[in-house]
Coordinates of C-alpha atoms in Angstrom, one line a residue:
M181 CA 24.6 -9.7 -6.2
L182 CA 23.1 -7.1 -4.8
Q183 CA 23.7 -6.8 -0.9
L184 CA 22.5 -4.9 2.2
R185 CA 24.4 -5.3 5.7
N186 CA 22.1 -3.6 8.9
I187 CA 20.3 -1.3 6.9
T188 CA 18.6 1.2 9.4
I189 CA 16.5 3.8 7.8
T190 CA 15.3 6.7 9.9
H191 CA 13.2 9.5 9.0
K192 CA 14.5 12.9 9.6
K193 CA 11.4 15.3 10.4
D194 CA 10.1 12.6 13.6
L195 CA 13.3 10.6 13.9
R196 CA 11.2 7.5 13.7
E197 CA 13.0 4.5 12.2
I198 CA 10.7 3.0 9.3
V199 CA 13.4 0.3 8.3
R200 CA 15.7 -1.5 11.0
D201 CA 18.5 -3.7 10.8
F202 CA 17.9 -5.1 7.4
S203 CA 19.5 -7.7 5.6
F204 CA 19.3 -8.9 2.4
V205 CA 21.1 -10.5 -0.6
L206 CA 19.4 -10.1 -3.9
N207 CA 20.7 -13.7 -5.6
P208 CA 20.3 -14.3 -9.6
G209 CA 16.7 -15.5 -10.3
D210 CA 15.3 -13.9 -7.2
K211 CA 12.0 -12.0 -8.2
A212 CA 11.6 -9.9 -4.5
V213 CA 8.1 -8.2 -4.0
I214 CA 8.5 -5.7 -1.0
I215 CA 5.1 -5.4 0.7
G216 CA 4.0 -3.3 3.7
E217 CA 0.9 -1.1 4.8
E218 CA 1.2 2.5 3.3
G219 CA 4.2 4.6 4.5
N220 CA 6.4 1.9 5.9
G221 CA 9.6 2.5 3.7
K222 CA 8.9 0.0 0.8
S223 CA 9.7 2.9 -1.8
T224 CA 12.4 4.5 0.4
L225 CA 13.8 1.2 0.4
L226 CA 14.1 0.9 -3.3
K227 CA 15.2 4.5 -3.8
L228 CA 18.1 4.2 -1.2
I229 CA 19.3 0.6 -2.9
Y230 CA 19.3 2.7 -6.5
Q231 CA 20.7 6.1 -5.1
E232 CA 21.4 7.1 -1.5
E233 CA 20.5 11.0 -2.6
L234 CA 17.0 10.5 -3.4
I235 CA 16.4 10.3 0.4
Q236 CA 18.5 13.0 1.8
P237 CA 15.9 15.3 1.9
Y238 CA 13.6 13.6 4.4
A239 CA 15.5 10.1 5.6
E240 CA 19.3 8.9 6.5
Y241 CA 20.2 5.6 7.1
T242 CA 23.2 3.5 8.6
G243 CA 24.3 0.2 7.1
E244 CA 26.3 -0.5 3.9
I245 CA 24.9 -1.7 0.4
I246 CA 27.0 -3.7 -1.7
R247 CA 26.0 -3.0 -5.3
G248 CA 29.4 -4.2 -7.0
N249 CA 29.7 -2.7 -10.7
Q250 CA 25.8 -4.0 -11.5
R251 CA 24.0 -1.3 -13.6
L252 CA 21.0 -1.2 -11.9
G253 CA 17.8 0.1 -13.3
Y254 CA 15.5 2.3 -11.5
L255 CA 11.7 2.8 -12.4
A256 CA 10.5 5.3 -10.1
Q257 CA 6.9 5.7 -9.2
E258 CA 6.7 8.9 -10.0
L259 CA 8.4 11.1 -12.7
S260 CA 10.6 14.7 -12.0
D261 CA 8.8 17.7 -12.6
Q262 CA 11.7 18.5 -15.0
Q263 CA 11.2 15.1 -16.9
K264 CA 7.2 15.6 -17.0
Q265 CA 7.8 19.0 -19.2
M266 CA 9.8 16.8 -21.8
Q267 CA 9.0 16.0 -24.9
V268 CA 8.7 12.5 -25.4
M269 CA 11.9 12.3 -28.2
D270 CA 13.9 14.5 -25.8
Y271 CA 13.0 11.9 -22.7
F272 CA 14.3 9.3 -25.0
Y273 CA 17.7 11.4 -26.5
E274 CA 18.9 11.8 -23.3
I275 CA 19.6 8.1 -23.0
P276 CA 22.6 7.7 -24.5
Q277 CA 22.2 4.0 -25.7
F278 CA 18.8 5.3 -27.5
L279 CA 20.8 6.4 -30.5
D280 CA 22.7 3.3 -30.7
Q281 CA 19.2 1.2 -31.7
T282 CA 18.2 0.4 -35.2
P283 CA 14.7 1.3 -36.2
K284 CA 13.9 -2.3 -36.2
E285 CA 15.0 -2.9 -32.6
L286 CA 12.9 0.3 -31.7
G287 CA 9.7 -1.2 -33.7
E288 CA 10.2 -4.4 -31.6
L289 CA 10.7 -2.8 -28.2
A290 CA 7.5 -0.6 -28.8
R291 CA 5.4 -3.6 -29.7
K292 CA 6.5 -5.4 -26.8
L293 CA 5.5 -2.3 -24.4
G294 CA 2.3 -2.0 -26.6
L295 CA 3.7 1.3 -28.4
A296 CA 2.9 2.7 -31.7
P297 CA 6.4 2.5 -33.5
Y298 CA 6.6 6.3 -33.7
F299 CA 5.8 6.6 -30.1
F300 CA 9.8 7.2 -29.6
Y301 CA 10.0 10.7 -31.8
E302 CA 6.6 11.8 -30.8
D303 CA 6.5 15.8 -30.0
R304 CA 4.1 15.6 -27.4
K305 CA 4.9 16.6 -23.5
V306 CA 5.4 13.4 -21.4
D307 CA 2.9 15.0 -18.7
S308 CA 0.2 14.9 -21.3
L309 CA 0.7 10.9 -21.6
S310 CA -2.0 8.8 -19.8
G311 CA -0.6 7.6 -16.8
G312 CA 0.1 3.9 -18.5
E313 CA 1.9 5.3 -21.0
K314 CA 4.2 7.1 -18.7
V315 CA 5.1 3.9 -17.1
K316 CA 5.6 2.3 -20.7
L317 CA 7.9 5.4 -21.2
Q318 CA 9.7 4.6 -18.3
L319 CA 10.4 0.8 -18.8
A320 CA 11.5 1.8 -22.8
G321 CA 13.9 4.3 -21.1
I322 CA 15.5 1.4 -19.0
L323 CA 15.7 -1.5 -20.7
L324 CA 17.3 0.3 -23.5
T325 CA 20.5 0.7 -20.9
E326 CA 20.4 -3.3 -20.2
P327 CA 20.8 -3.6 -16.6
E328 CA 21.9 -5.9 -15.0
I329 CA 19.5 -5.6 -11.7
L330 CA 15.6 -4.2 -12.0
L331 CA 14.6 -2.2 -9.3
L332 CA 10.5 -0.9 -10.1
D333 CA 8.8 1.1 -7.8
E334 CA 5.2 0.5 -8.7
P335 CA 6.0 -1.0 -12.5
S336 CA 2.0 -2.4 -12.8
N337 CA 0.5 1.4 -12.3
D338 CA -2.1 2.8 -14.3
L339 CA -1.5 -0.4 -16.9
D340 CA -4.4 -2.0 -19.2
V341 CA -5.0 -5.5 -18.7
E342 CA -3.3 -6.5 -22.3
T343 CA 0.1 -4.4 -21.3
L344 CA -0.6 -6.0 -17.3
E345 CA 0.1 -9.4 -18.5
W346 CA 2.6 -8.1 -20.5
L347 CA 4.7 -7.5 -17.8
E348 CA 3.7 -10.5 -15.9
Q349 CA 5.1 -12.7 -18.3
F350 CA 8.0 -10.4 -18.8
M351 CA 8.6 -10.5 -15.4
Q352 CA 8.3 -13.9 -15.4
E353 CA 10.6 -14.6 -18.3
C354 CA 13.4 -11.9 -17.2
P355 CA 16.6 -13.1 -16.9
I356 CA 18.2 -10.8 -14.1
P357 CA 17.0 -10.2 -10.4
L358 CA 14.1 -8.1 -9.8
L359 CA 13.1 -6.2 -6.5
Y360 CA 9.8 -4.5 -6.9
V361 CA 7.3 -3.0 -5.2
S362 CA 3.3 -3.5 -5.7
H363 CA 0.2 -3.0 -4.9
D364 CA -1.4 -5.6 -7.5
E365 CA -2.1 -8.7 -5.6
T366 CA -2.1 -10.6 -9.1
L367 CA 1.1 -9.5 -10.1
I368 CA 2.3 -10.5 -7.4
E369 CA 0.7 -14.0 -6.9
K370 CA 1.8 -14.6 -10.8
T371 CA 5.5 -13.1 -10.7
A372 CA 7.0 -12.9 -7.2
N373 CA 9.4 -16.1 -5.7
L374 CA 10.6 -14.1 -2.6
V375 CA 8.4 -11.6 -0.4
I376 CA 10.1 -8.7 2.0
H377 CA 7.2 -7.7 4.0
L378 CA 8.3 -4.5 6.1
E379 CA 5.7 -3.7 9.4
Q380 CA 5.1 -1.1 11.7
I381 CA 4.1 -2.5 14.9
R382 CA 3.1 -0.9 18.5
H383 CA 1.3 1.6 17.2
K384 CA 4.0 1.9 14.3
T385 CA 6.7 2.9 16.6
Q386 CA 8.5 -0.1 15.9
A387 CA 9.9 -1.5 12.3
R388 CA 9.7 -4.9 11.9
H389 CA 10.6 -6.5 8.9
T390 CA 10.2 -10.4 7.3
V391 CA 11.9 -12.1 4.5
A392 CA 10.5 -15.4 3.2
K393 CA 11.8 -17.5 0.3
M394 CA 8.5 -18.7 -1.0
S395 CA 5.6 -17.6 -3.5
Y396 CA 3.0 -14.7 -2.1
Q397 CA 0.0 -17.1 -1.5
Q398 CA 2.4 -19.4 0.4
Y399 CA 3.8 -16.6 2.3
I400 CA -0.1 -15.5 3.7
R401 CA -1.4 -18.7 4.4
E402 CA 2.1 -19.5 6.4
R403 CA 2.0 -16.1 8.2
L404 CA -1.9 -16.9 9.1
G405 CA -1.4 -20.4 9.9
N406 CA 2.0 -19.5 12.0
F407 CA -0.2 -16.7 14.0
E408 CA -2.8 -18.5 14.7
R409 CA -0.9 -21.0 16.2
Q410 CA 1.3 -18.9 18.2
Q411 CA -2.1 -17.3 19.3
R412 CA -3.4 -21.0 20.5
L413 CA -0.3 -21.7 22.4
A414 CA 0.2 -18.0 23.8
Q415 CA -3.4 -18.7 25.1
K416 CA -2.8 -22.0 26.5
E417 CA 0.4 -21.0 28.4
H418 CA -1.0 -17.8 29.4
S419 CA -4.2 -19.7 30.9
E420 CA -1.8 -22.5 32.8
Y421 CA 0.4 -19.5 34.1
Q422 CA -2.9 -17.9 35.5
K423 CA -4.3 -21.2 37.1
Q424 CA -0.9 -21.5 38.7
M425 CA -1.0 -18.2 40.0
E426 CA -4.3 -18.5 41.6
R427 CA -3.3 -21.6 43.4
F428 CA -0.3 -19.8 44.8
R429 CA -2.1 -17.3 45.9
R430 CA -4.9 -19.0 47.4
V431 CA -1.9 -21.5 49.1
Q432 CA -0.5 -17.4 50.3
Q433 CA -3.5 -16.3 51.8
K434 CA -4.1 -19.7 53.4
V435 CA -0.4 -19.7 55.3
E436 CA -1.1 -15.8 55.8
Y437 CA -4.4 -16.3 57.6
Q438 CA -2.9 -19.2 59.7
Q439 CA 0.1 -17.2 60.6
N440 CA -1.7 -14.6 62.2
I441 CA -3.9 -16.8 64.2
I442 CA -1.2 -18.9 65.6
T443 CA 1.7 -16.8 65.8
R444 CA 0.0 -14.6 69.1
Q445 CA -1.3 -17.7 70.5
N446 CA 2.1 -20.5 69.5
P447 CA 5.5 -18.7 68.6
H448 CA 6.6 -22.1 67.9
G449 CA 3.9 -23.0 65.6
G450 CA 4.5 -19.1 63.9
Q451 CA 7.9 -19.5 63.0
L452 CA 7.8 -22.9 61.4
L453 CA 4.5 -20.9 59.4
K454 CA 6.9 -18.6 58.3
K455 CA 9.6 -20.8 56.8
K456 CA 6.3 -22.4 55.2
M457 CA 5.7 -18.7 53.1
H458 CA 9.1 -18.5 52.5
S459 CA 8.9 -21.7 50.9
V460 CA 5.6 -20.5 49.2
K461 CA 7.5 -17.5 47.7
S462 CA 10.2 -19.4 46.4
M463 CA 8.3 -21.7 44.4
E464 CA 6.6 -18.5 43.4
R465 CA 9.7 -16.6 42.1
R466 CA 10.7 -20.3 40.6
F467 CA 7.6 -20.6 38.7
E468 CA 7.7 -17.0 37.7
R469 CA 11.3 -17.5 36.5
Q470 CA 10.0 -20.4 34.1
F471 CA 7.7 -18.7 32.3
E472 CA 9.4 -15.5 31.6
D473 CA 10.1 -17.0 27.8
M474 CA 6.4 -17.4 27.4
T475 CA 5.3 -17.5 24.1
E476 CA 4.2 -13.8 23.2
K477 CA 0.8 -13.1 21.3
P478 CA 1.3 -12.3 18.0
E479 CA 1.6 -9.3 17.1
A480 CA 1.1 -8.3 13.5
E481 CA 0.4 -4.8 11.7
T482 CA -3.7 -4.3 12.1
A483 CA -5.4 -3.6 8.7
I484 CA -6.6 0.0 7.9
F485 CA -10.0 0.7 9.4
A486 CA -12.8 2.5 7.1
K487 CA -16.6 2.5 6.6
F488 CA -19.1 4.9 4.8
S489 CA -22.2 5.8 6.1
E490 CA -24.8 2.7 6.2
D491 CA -27.7 5.9 5.6
I492 CA -26.4 6.1 2.1
S493 CA -28.3 4.7 -0.4
I494 CA -30.1 5.5 -4.3
P495 CA -33.0 4.1 -5.0
S496 CA -32.9 1.5 -7.8
G497 CA -35.1 3.6 -10.2
K498 CA -32.9 7.1 -10.4
I499 CA -31.1 8.2 -13.1
V500 CA -27.3 8.7 -11.8
L501 CA -26.0 9.8 -15.1
D502 CA -27.5 9.9 -18.5
F503 CA -24.3 11.2 -20.5
N504 CA -23.6 11.2 -24.1
L505 CA -20.8 12.6 -26.2
D506 CA -20.1 12.7 -29.8
Q507 CA -16.3 13.3 -29.8
L508 CA -13.7 12.7 -26.7
T509 CA -10.7 14.6 -27.8
V510 CA -7.9 15.4 -26.3
S511 CA -4.8 17.8 -27.3
G512 CA -1.2 17.0 -28.5
G513 CA 1.7 18.6 -29.6
E514 CA 0.0 20.7 -32.4
R515 CA -2.8 18.7 -33.0
E516 CA -6.6 17.5 -31.5
Q517 CA -6.8 14.2 -31.1
I518 CA -10.0 12.4 -31.8
L519 CA -10.3 9.4 -29.2
A520 CA -13.5 8.0 -29.1
R521 CA -17.0 8.8 -31.0
D522 CA -20.6 8.7 -30.0
I523 CA -20.3 7.6 -26.0
H524 CA -22.9 7.2 -24.2
L525 CA -23.0 5.9 -20.6
R526 CA -26.5 5.2 -18.3
V527 CA -26.3 4.8 -14.8
Q528 CA -29.0 3.7 -12.9
G529 CA -29.3 3.5 -9.0
A530 CA -26.8 1.9 -7.0
E531 CA -24.7 -0.1 -10.1
K532 CA -20.9 -0.3 -9.7
I533 CA -19.4 0.7 -13.5
C534 CA -15.9 0.0 -14.0
I535 CA -14.5 1.5 -17.5
I536 CA -11.9 -0.3 -19.0
G537 CA -9.3 0.1 -22.2
K538 CA -6.1 0.5 -23.5
N539 CA -3.7 3.0 -22.1
G540 CA -4.2 6.1 -24.3
A541 CA -8.0 5.2 -25.4
G542 CA -9.4 8.6 -22.9
K543 CA -10.4 6.7 -20.0
T544 CA -9.2 9.6 -17.4
T545 CA -10.3 12.3 -19.9
L546 CA -13.8 11.1 -20.0
L547 CA -13.9 9.9 -16.0
R548 CA -12.8 13.9 -15.8
R549 CA -15.9 15.0 -18.1
I550 CA -18.4 12.7 -16.4
A551 CA -17.1 13.9 -12.8
K552 CA -17.6 17.9 -13.8
E553 CA -21.3 16.7 -14.8
L554 CA -21.9 15.2 -11.9
S555 CA -20.5 17.8 -9.7
S556 CA -23.3 20.7 -11.2
R557 CA -26.3 18.3 -10.0
Q558 CA -28.2 19.9 -6.9
D559 CA -30.0 16.3 -6.6
I560 CA -27.0 13.9 -5.8
N561 CA -23.7 14.2 -4.0
A562 CA -21.0 13.3 -5.6
A563 CA -17.3 12.8 -4.8
Y564 CA -14.2 12.7 -7.7
M565 CA -10.8 10.8 -6.8
P566 CA -8.3 11.0 -9.9
Q567 CA -5.7 9.4 -10.8
N568 CA -3.3 12.2 -10.3
Y569 CA -3.6 13.6 -6.4
E570 CA -2.5 16.7 -7.1
E571 CA -5.8 17.7 -8.6
L572 CA -7.3 17.9 -5.4
L573 CA -5.1 17.7 -2.7
D574 CA -3.1 21.4 -1.6
F575 CA 0.7 19.3 -0.7
S576 CA 1.6 22.2 1.7
K577 CA -1.5 21.4 3.8
T578 CA -0.9 19.0 6.6
P579 CA -3.8 16.0 6.5
V580 CA -6.0 17.8 9.3
E581 CA -6.0 20.8 7.5
F582 CA -7.0 19.4 4.7
L583 CA -9.8 17.3 6.2
Q584 CA -11.0 20.4 7.9
R585 CA -14.2 22.6 7.4
E586 CA -15.2 23.9 11.0
H587 CA -11.7 24.8 12.4
S588 CA -13.6 23.5 15.8
K589 CA -11.8 21.4 18.8
E590 CA -14.9 18.9 18.0
E591 CA -14.0 18.6 14.3
Y592 CA -10.2 18.7 15.2
S593 CA -10.1 15.9 17.6
K594 CA -12.7 13.8 15.4
I595 CA -10.6 14.2 12.2
R596 CA -7.2 12.4 14.4
T597 CA -9.3 9.6 15.6
Y598 CA -10.4 9.1 12.1
L599 CA -7.0 9.5 10.7
G600 CA -5.4 7.1 13.2
S601 CA -8.2 4.4 12.0
M602 CA -6.4 5.0 8.5
K603 CA -3.1 4.1 10.6
Y604 CA -1.8 7.3 10.6
T605 CA 0.7 8.2 13.2
A606 CA 0.3 11.3 15.1
D607 CA 3.6 13.0 13.7
E608 CA 2.2 11.8 10.1
M609 CA -1.4 13.7 10.7
E610 CA 1.0 16.9 11.1
H611 CA 3.3 16.3 8.2
G612 CA 3.0 18.2 5.0
I613 CA 0.6 16.1 2.4
G614 CA 3.8 16.3 -0.1
E615 CA 5.9 14.4 1.8
L616 CA 3.5 11.4 2.4
S617 CA 3.4 8.0 0.4
G618 CA 0.9 7.7 -2.3
G619 CA -0.9 5.0 -0.7
Q620 CA -1.6 7.3 2.5
K621 CA -2.3 10.4 -0.1
A622 CA -5.1 7.9 -1.3
K623 CA -6.0 6.9 2.4
L624 CA -6.6 10.7 2.4
L625 CA -8.6 11.4 -0.7
F626 CA -10.8 8.0 1.1
L627 CA -11.7 9.2 4.2
K628 CA -12.9 12.6 2.6
M629 CA -15.1 10.7 1.1
S630 CA -16.5 8.7 3.8
M631 CA -16.7 12.7 5.7
G632 CA -18.8 13.8 2.8
Q633 CA -22.1 11.3 3.3
N634 CA -21.4 11.7 -0.7
D635 CA -23.6 9.0 -2.3
V636 CA -21.9 8.7 -6.0
F637 CA -18.1 7.8 -6.0
V638 CA -16.5 8.8 -9.6
L639 CA -13.0 6.8 -9.2
D640 CA -9.6 7.1 -11.5
E641 CA -7.7 3.7 -10.2
P642 CA -9.2 3.7 -6.7
T643 CA -7.1 0.9 -5.8
R644 CA -3.5 1.7 -7.1
N645 CA -1.8 2.7 -3.9
F646 CA -3.2 0.5 -1.5
S647 CA -1.1 -2.1 -0.2
P648 CA -1.7 -6.2 -1.3
L649 CA -3.0 -6.1 2.5
S650 CA -5.3 -3.0 2.7
N651 CA -6.9 -3.3 -0.7
P652 CA -8.9 -6.2 0.9
V653 CA -10.4 -4.1 3.1
I654 CA -10.7 -1.3 0.4
R655 CA -12.5 -3.6 -2.2
E656 CA -14.7 -5.0 0.8
L657 CA -15.4 -1.0 1.7
L658 CA -16.8 -0.1 -2.1
K659 CA -18.3 -3.6 -2.6
N660 CA -20.9 -2.4 0.4
F661 CA -21.2 0.9 -0.7
G662 CA -24.8 2.2 -0.6
G663 CA -24.1 4.6 -3.5
A664 CA -23.5 4.4 -7.4
I665 CA -20.1 4.3 -8.6
I666 CA -18.0 4.9 -11.5
S667 CA -14.5 4.1 -11.7
I668 CA -11.7 3.1 -14.3
S669 CA -9.8 0.4 -12.9
H670 CA -6.9 -2.2 -14.2
D671 CA -6.9 -4.0 -10.8
R672 CA -8.7 -7.7 -11.8
K673 CA -9.7 -8.1 -8.1
Y674 CA -11.2 -5.1 -7.7
I675 CA -13.2 -5.2 -11.2
Q676 CA -14.5 -8.9 -10.7
E677 CA -15.4 -8.2 -6.8
V678 CA -16.4 -5.0 -7.0
C679 CA -18.3 -3.9 -10.0
S680 CA -21.7 -5.0 -11.7
E681 CA -21.0 -3.7 -14.8
I682 CA -17.8 -3.6 -17.3
Y683 CA -17.6 -1.2 -20.3
K684 CA -14.9 -1.1 -22.6
L685 CA -13.7 2.4 -24.3
T686 CA -12.6 1.9 -28.0
E687 CA -12.2 4.6 -30.7
L688 CA -16.1 3.4 -31.1
G689 CA -17.5 4.7 -27.9
L690 CA -18.0 2.1 -24.5
A691 CA -19.1 -1.5 -25.4
K692 CA -20.0 -3.2 -22.6
I693 CA -18.8 -6.4 -21.7

């Protein structure tokens, strides 16, 4: 059993509370998902539970964490720089339990994770692995330690559909408690039996949390239903209050009018009216006290707001891309590996293309080649959103500095307004980008695209870091985008709702599904 008592986490830089007075018990059989908007402290809470030192550079906490003697397995959202520079075999050699495994046991683990049997002994650098392979690497290392509680920070990031299905089954059948953060709505719907919702309300000045022992679908239904009932009740009570107060004001005005007239002619009558006025005031105060406990209008953290220009469109007959490649290769260790052959992709008009395939198939490598080709075109304005945000973001800059072009006062004001619509606080706008969460970085790239008048988007896992509450907004935004989209995704809701054409990358090239 894992227990948290009265945990409050405060950001050191702006002294903003991101979690307040949070208490929770993780019991056997629990599969608890932490949800919330970007920057609300989900990953920070998970890091704190695993090891307090992980949050010391940027946050401090009060409260008590009771772990007992249980072994915790923690999957980080990102590998450390040191781990990225290791060879795969060295990564596993640093795990003491690895050397105790038989080849048969390692083979079985590799099979479950969809890895090649020789993966554990590869000389490739960890940083050269695909995003999905990095997640599988960490999962394999954690499972070797035989943890008693699993803490998973975005375990579904970059996993192919086959491995996602394995992960869902693994989480459903996992005999030990799970506490995880995920943005994959399908994964959450299929695995969570307990929801922890972290919110920042009142313009991100107040932290609030909800713990609900139920499925994600039930939580969302009940939350919306409760909000609607509370809203109706609050409106009814406030309406009744206003009507009653209006009646009191009319009576008061009438008595005041009579008092002004009669007092001059009839002092005795004036005294009676004065008593009547006192009685009216007393009744008003009693009524106000009665309505002090009126139902409050429900307050929820509002969704992000973003939009692309409605003027963006591509003629249906325009050839956006006619891409041909004999061989797709990648360097690995001392050899160059051929990932796919005879690749052809033709995109016409405002098509929305999604490329799927197994981890390590070369999807990101292919998308980089496509983005490079499109960036040199003069007849289109293409924007590229990579899987690794460091390719485009200077982490030493602030969000405002990253978006600035003209450095004028008008532009500065406009940028801050745009950032506000994406749920950045005034302080976060002046934080270094490196201090922001993955979701906040993703929002920054989306904002850059919305300001850029781009008519072609090249997107590598565009929804991977948005919360399950923001993702429906992002999907609707991309669905209605007037330009073309060429993307990679394993997000099943994104593929279903946004994409018009789906291609699978294999060793034989791109096959239309």
